[in-house]
Each structure stands twice: as structure tokens, then as C-alpha cells.
Phi, psi and omega in degrees: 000137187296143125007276199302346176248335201267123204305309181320343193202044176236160194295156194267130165295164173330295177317317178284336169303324211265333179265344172287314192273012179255335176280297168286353164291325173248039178245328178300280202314024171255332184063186162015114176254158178283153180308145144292102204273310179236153177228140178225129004104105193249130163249112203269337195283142146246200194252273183221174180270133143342146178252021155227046195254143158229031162282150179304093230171113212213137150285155179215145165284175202294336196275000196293118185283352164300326184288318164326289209294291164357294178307306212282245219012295170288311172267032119292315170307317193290337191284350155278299171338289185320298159330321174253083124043028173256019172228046192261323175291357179272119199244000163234161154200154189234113161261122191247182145188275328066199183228131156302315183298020206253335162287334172142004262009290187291331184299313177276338165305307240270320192295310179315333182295281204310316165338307176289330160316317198240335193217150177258098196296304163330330174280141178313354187222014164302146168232143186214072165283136174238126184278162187184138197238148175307305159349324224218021183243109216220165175275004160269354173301299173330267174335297169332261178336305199289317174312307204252094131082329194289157172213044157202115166223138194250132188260133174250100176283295182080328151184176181233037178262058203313325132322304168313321184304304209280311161326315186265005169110013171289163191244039155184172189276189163315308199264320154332289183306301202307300173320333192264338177284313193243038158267325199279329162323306164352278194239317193281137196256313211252086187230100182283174199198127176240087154324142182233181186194166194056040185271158181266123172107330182272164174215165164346300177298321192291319174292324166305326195298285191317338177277314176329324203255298210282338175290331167273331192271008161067049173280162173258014199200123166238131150234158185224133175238135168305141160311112165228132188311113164277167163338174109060024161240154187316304188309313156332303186291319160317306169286321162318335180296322223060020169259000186219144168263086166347095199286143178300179172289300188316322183281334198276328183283349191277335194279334179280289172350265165303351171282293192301334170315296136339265179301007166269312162294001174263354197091001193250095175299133156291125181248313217233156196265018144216006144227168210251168155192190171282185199270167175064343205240014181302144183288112160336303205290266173352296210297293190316313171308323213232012158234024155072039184260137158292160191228190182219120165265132160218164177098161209275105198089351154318113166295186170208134165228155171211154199209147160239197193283334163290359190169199210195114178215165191229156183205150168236132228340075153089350188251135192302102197237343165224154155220149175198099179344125183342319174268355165307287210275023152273322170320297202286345211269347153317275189323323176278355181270265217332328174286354187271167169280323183283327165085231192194135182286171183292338162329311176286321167295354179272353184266330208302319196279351192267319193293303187237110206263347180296334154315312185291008178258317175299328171293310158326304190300294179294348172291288202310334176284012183078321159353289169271145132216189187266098151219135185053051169095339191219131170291109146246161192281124165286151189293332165299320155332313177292292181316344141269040210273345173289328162286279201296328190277327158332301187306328179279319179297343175279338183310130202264136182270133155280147210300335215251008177260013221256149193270188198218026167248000000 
């Protein structure tokens, strides 16, 4: 899509003038901003669409010139960020989508280029992601890439049931991933692999093989995510159809359930409550999400969340979508520790309860349900919390607040 059409970059209309300034009024009303640590980079082009995707996302062919025009898009924006001095702090970055590899060598060398220009790819402690679909991965993409700053790629597989492949609409087979896993060996040591489980027609068993096999071809970092049928995607449509059977809560906990079994016995720790990884090789940039580090999204349906000493607020092109006041956003970053294995030490929950004083009953409470406990120094999620996790991450969000702390724009 051109700049002049697509809303992430186009000069702002009358109306939008009005959401822009309603957007930097509750960015004022933060005071003071905190660094911007990570940043991620949304590529909306695919090959094709999935037939369970409802992400901000399009299909394209590879020759397509919106993706040119996109691109130049995207490295306006950053080099305005940059300017205004909002990427001088950033230490993770992620290129998502959709699929980045699906643009191309020269598209992504050119966005990798300004990256560099703008974030320092080159430090030692930069995390640098790139998302890649097998279809769309070459072994000079590999090479390529690795030159201009990325050290983390993540293959989005999803299974290795070429049935299973075929159902959700994927555009490769099996042995494409495995083919696209060990072009990535080529340079990268930090290669992740991304699983779906609760798919209708997969069982226990089919899924376990597949983490086998991708744990052999030698990634360090697996997530496996439940299927979840959305709104207005093909797979809906299937199931109103009756042609397809909606798998329960109970069978997608029993397909986590044997995943983590599998990956544990492989050496691949749960640190996040769909991923696993080798020591060392846990993803930075996730982490940050589930530790309250403000981040920067650009490109188009790219979140943003940024926070001061008044509050915590998100915005998505350019429009405001959450806002929340200093004890709010103690609540979520409580709630957002339940997704780590490590949970937040007790120092943090002693600040969150100093904060919110109606907390400490609640964390009592969910200890006694088995949800939480206390160990070593830290409130962490029990495996059953995870398995439950809509009871337990519900409660904290729920924990009652005074009315008059709640924001009132």
C-alpha cells in the first residue's frame, strides 16, 4: 500500500487531526515519559492469507509494489522517531507480521539499513527479531539478514501434519519447515519455531511428534499456541458450516499439557505460558511486553504502549485504545508477571499492595486456590494458574480500585 493511502503514513485529515490531538493530550497527561526500550515493526504482506488469521494483514504477490511503497513508508516513520529521540534506548526489536520474509531481500535489506541508522543493531546486547515463514526463507535471505543486524528468527511452522498444514491454509508443506530451520542454522544459533495445538483432526500424540521433530532439527526457542477460531476468518466459516469440529477447553489444555511434557523433557524450559526455550536463549522482546518496558509499534495496526509517573496509555495508528492511571497499571503489570515462570519478586508485590492495598487479599486468595504460591523469593503462577489462567489473570484485573483513581478521559 503507497504512504498517501495507507492510514499508518498518510499526512492526517481533518477528523484525524482531532484523534491525533486527543492522542498527544493523553500522552501530555503522563508527565515525564519513560525510555522506549523495544520496538517492533509490523509487515501486514503475506504469500497468502491463513485461514485462521484476523491480524491486520493482506495477501500479495512477491512483485507486488505496495510492499516498495510500504517499506519507504516504514523508514519515514523511523527516522522521525529517531529524531525525536525515541529509539536512542532501544534494546530489543522485532520485525513481524504477516510475514517479513515475504518482502523480499532488497525490501528488507533497505528497512534493515534504516534500522540501523536509527537503533544500534551492532550492540551486544541488541536483540534483533525477524518473523519468516518457510515459503518465503532462502539460504541468502539467511545470510543476508544476519549481515545487517538480525540474530534471532523466528519460522512460523504451526505443524508438521501436512494435513493439518493444509487445513489451516498454510502456503508449505512439511519439509519446507524443516528445510527453512536448517537454512537458518547457516548463521543463527537463536532460532525459534512457532506451533499451533488444539487444531481440529490434530491429537496429542500428532503434536507431541511434531515438537519432537522440530526440537531435533535444533531450535532453541519453541511457542505453541491454542487455535483460536476468530470472528470473520475462513475456519469460522467452516465451523458454522459444519464441516469442521471446534476443539474444547479441555482437549487444547490437554495439547498444552503434552507440549510442555515434550519440551521439558528436551531441555526447553517454560519461562512464558507458551514459551519454552534453551537456557540463554528466552526471547528479550516478549519479556518486555510482560514486564511493563514501554515499547514503540510502527507500520500499520502496530500497537504502541508508553508510560509516566501519571499513568500508562496504548495507541494504535495514531489512536488511543487504552488508558490507565499509575495503580491500573500496577494491577496489569501484577497480572502480566502471572504470564512468566518466574512470576515478580516479592519486592514487587510488596510495592503493588502498598499501591493497591486490596491486592494482598487477593493474592492470598488465589494462593489458597492453588493459582499462585510463594517461592523463593517470588509470587509465581502454579501450573494449574496457567491452565486457568482467565480466573487468575480476571482476579487481579478486577481487584478493586479507588473510583476516583480511575482516569476520566
Amino acid at each position: 500500500m503507497s504512504p498517501e493511502k495507507d492510514s499508518a503514513f498518510r499526512a492526517p485529515q481533518a477528523a484525524e487531526r482531532g484523534v491525533a490531538c486527543a492522542a498527544d493530550e493523553a500522552i501530555d497527561r503522563l508527565g515525564p515519559l519513560d525510555p522506549v526500550r523495544a520496538l517492533y515493526v509490523h509487515v501486514p504482506f503475506c504469500a497468502s492469507r491463513c485461514r485462521y488469521c484476523d491480524f491486520p494483514t493482506q495477501a500479495a504477490p512477491a512483485n507486488d509494489p505496495r510492499m516498495g511503497d510500504y517499506v519507504e513508508g516504514l523508514v519515514m516513520e523511523l527516522f522521525r522517531r529517531s529524531r525525536a529521540g525515541e529509539l536512542a534506548d532501544v534494546r530489543t526489536v522485532y520485525l513481524g507480521g504477516g510475514t517479513p520474509s515475504h518482502l523480499g531481500i532488497r525490501h528488507l535489506s533497505s528497512l534493515l539499513y534504516a534500522l540501523s541508522l536509527c537503533v544500534s543493531l551492532s550492540r551486544d546486547d541488541m536483540e534483533c527479531s525477524m518473523e519468516a515463514n518457510p515459503e518465503s526463507l532462502s539460504e541468502r535471505m539467511v545470510l543476508d539478514m544476519w549481515a545487517m543486524g538480525v540474530n534471532r528468527l523466528s519460522i512460523g511452522v504451526q505443524s508438521l501434519d501436512d494435513d493439518v498444514l493444509r487445513l489451516l491454509g498454510r502456503p508449505h508443506d512439511a519439509d519446507a519447515a524443516l528445510r527453512a530451520i536448517d537454512a537458518a542454522h547457516l548463521r543463527f544459533e537463536n532460532v525459534s519455531c512457532d506451533l499451533m495445538c488444539g487444531i481440529p483432526g490434530q491429537s496429542a500424540r500428532t503434536l507431541v511428534r511434531d515438537v519432537e521433530r522440530v526440537v531435533a532439527a535444533g531450535v532453541s526457542h519453541v511457542s505453541v499456541y491454542p487455535l483460536a477460531i476468530e470472528e470473520g476468518t475462513a475456519l469460522e466459516r467452516m465451523v458454522a458450516r459444519g464441516e469442521l469440529r471446534e476443539l474444547g477447553d479441555d482437549e487444547q489444555a490437554e495439547h498444552m499439557e503434552a507440549a510442555h511434557e515434550a519440551l521439558e523433557a528436551a531441555g526447553l524450559a517454560r519461562y512464558e505460558v507458551a514459551s519454552y526455550a534453551r537456557p540463554g536463549f528466552a526471547c528479550r522482546h516478549n519479556i518486555a511486553y510482560w514486564t511493563g518496558v514501554p515499547y514503540r509499534g510502527i507500520g500499520a495496526g502496530a500497537a504502541s504502549m508508553l508510560q509516566g509517573s501519571a499513568g500508562r496509555v496504548r495507541l494504535t495508528d495514531g489512536c488511543v485504545t487504552d488508558e490507565l492511571s499509575m495503580r491500573e497499571a500496577v494491577l496489569e503489570d501484577v497480572m502480566l508477571g502471572m504470564r512468566l515462570a518466574a512470576g515478580i519478586a516479592d519486592e514487587e508485590a510488596a510495592r503493588a499492595c502498598a499501591s493497591v492495598p486490596a491486592l494482598g487479599g487477593v493474592l492470598e486468595r488465589l494462593r489458597a486456590q492453588g493459582l499462585v504460591e510463594v517461592r523463593e523469593g517470588r509470587v509465581r503462577p502454579t501450573r494449574r494458574g496457567w491452565l486457568c489462567g482467565n480466573e487468575l489473570y480476571g482476579a487481579i484485573l478486577e481487584c478493586p480500585l479507588d473510583p476516583l483513581d480511575r482516569p476520566s478521559h
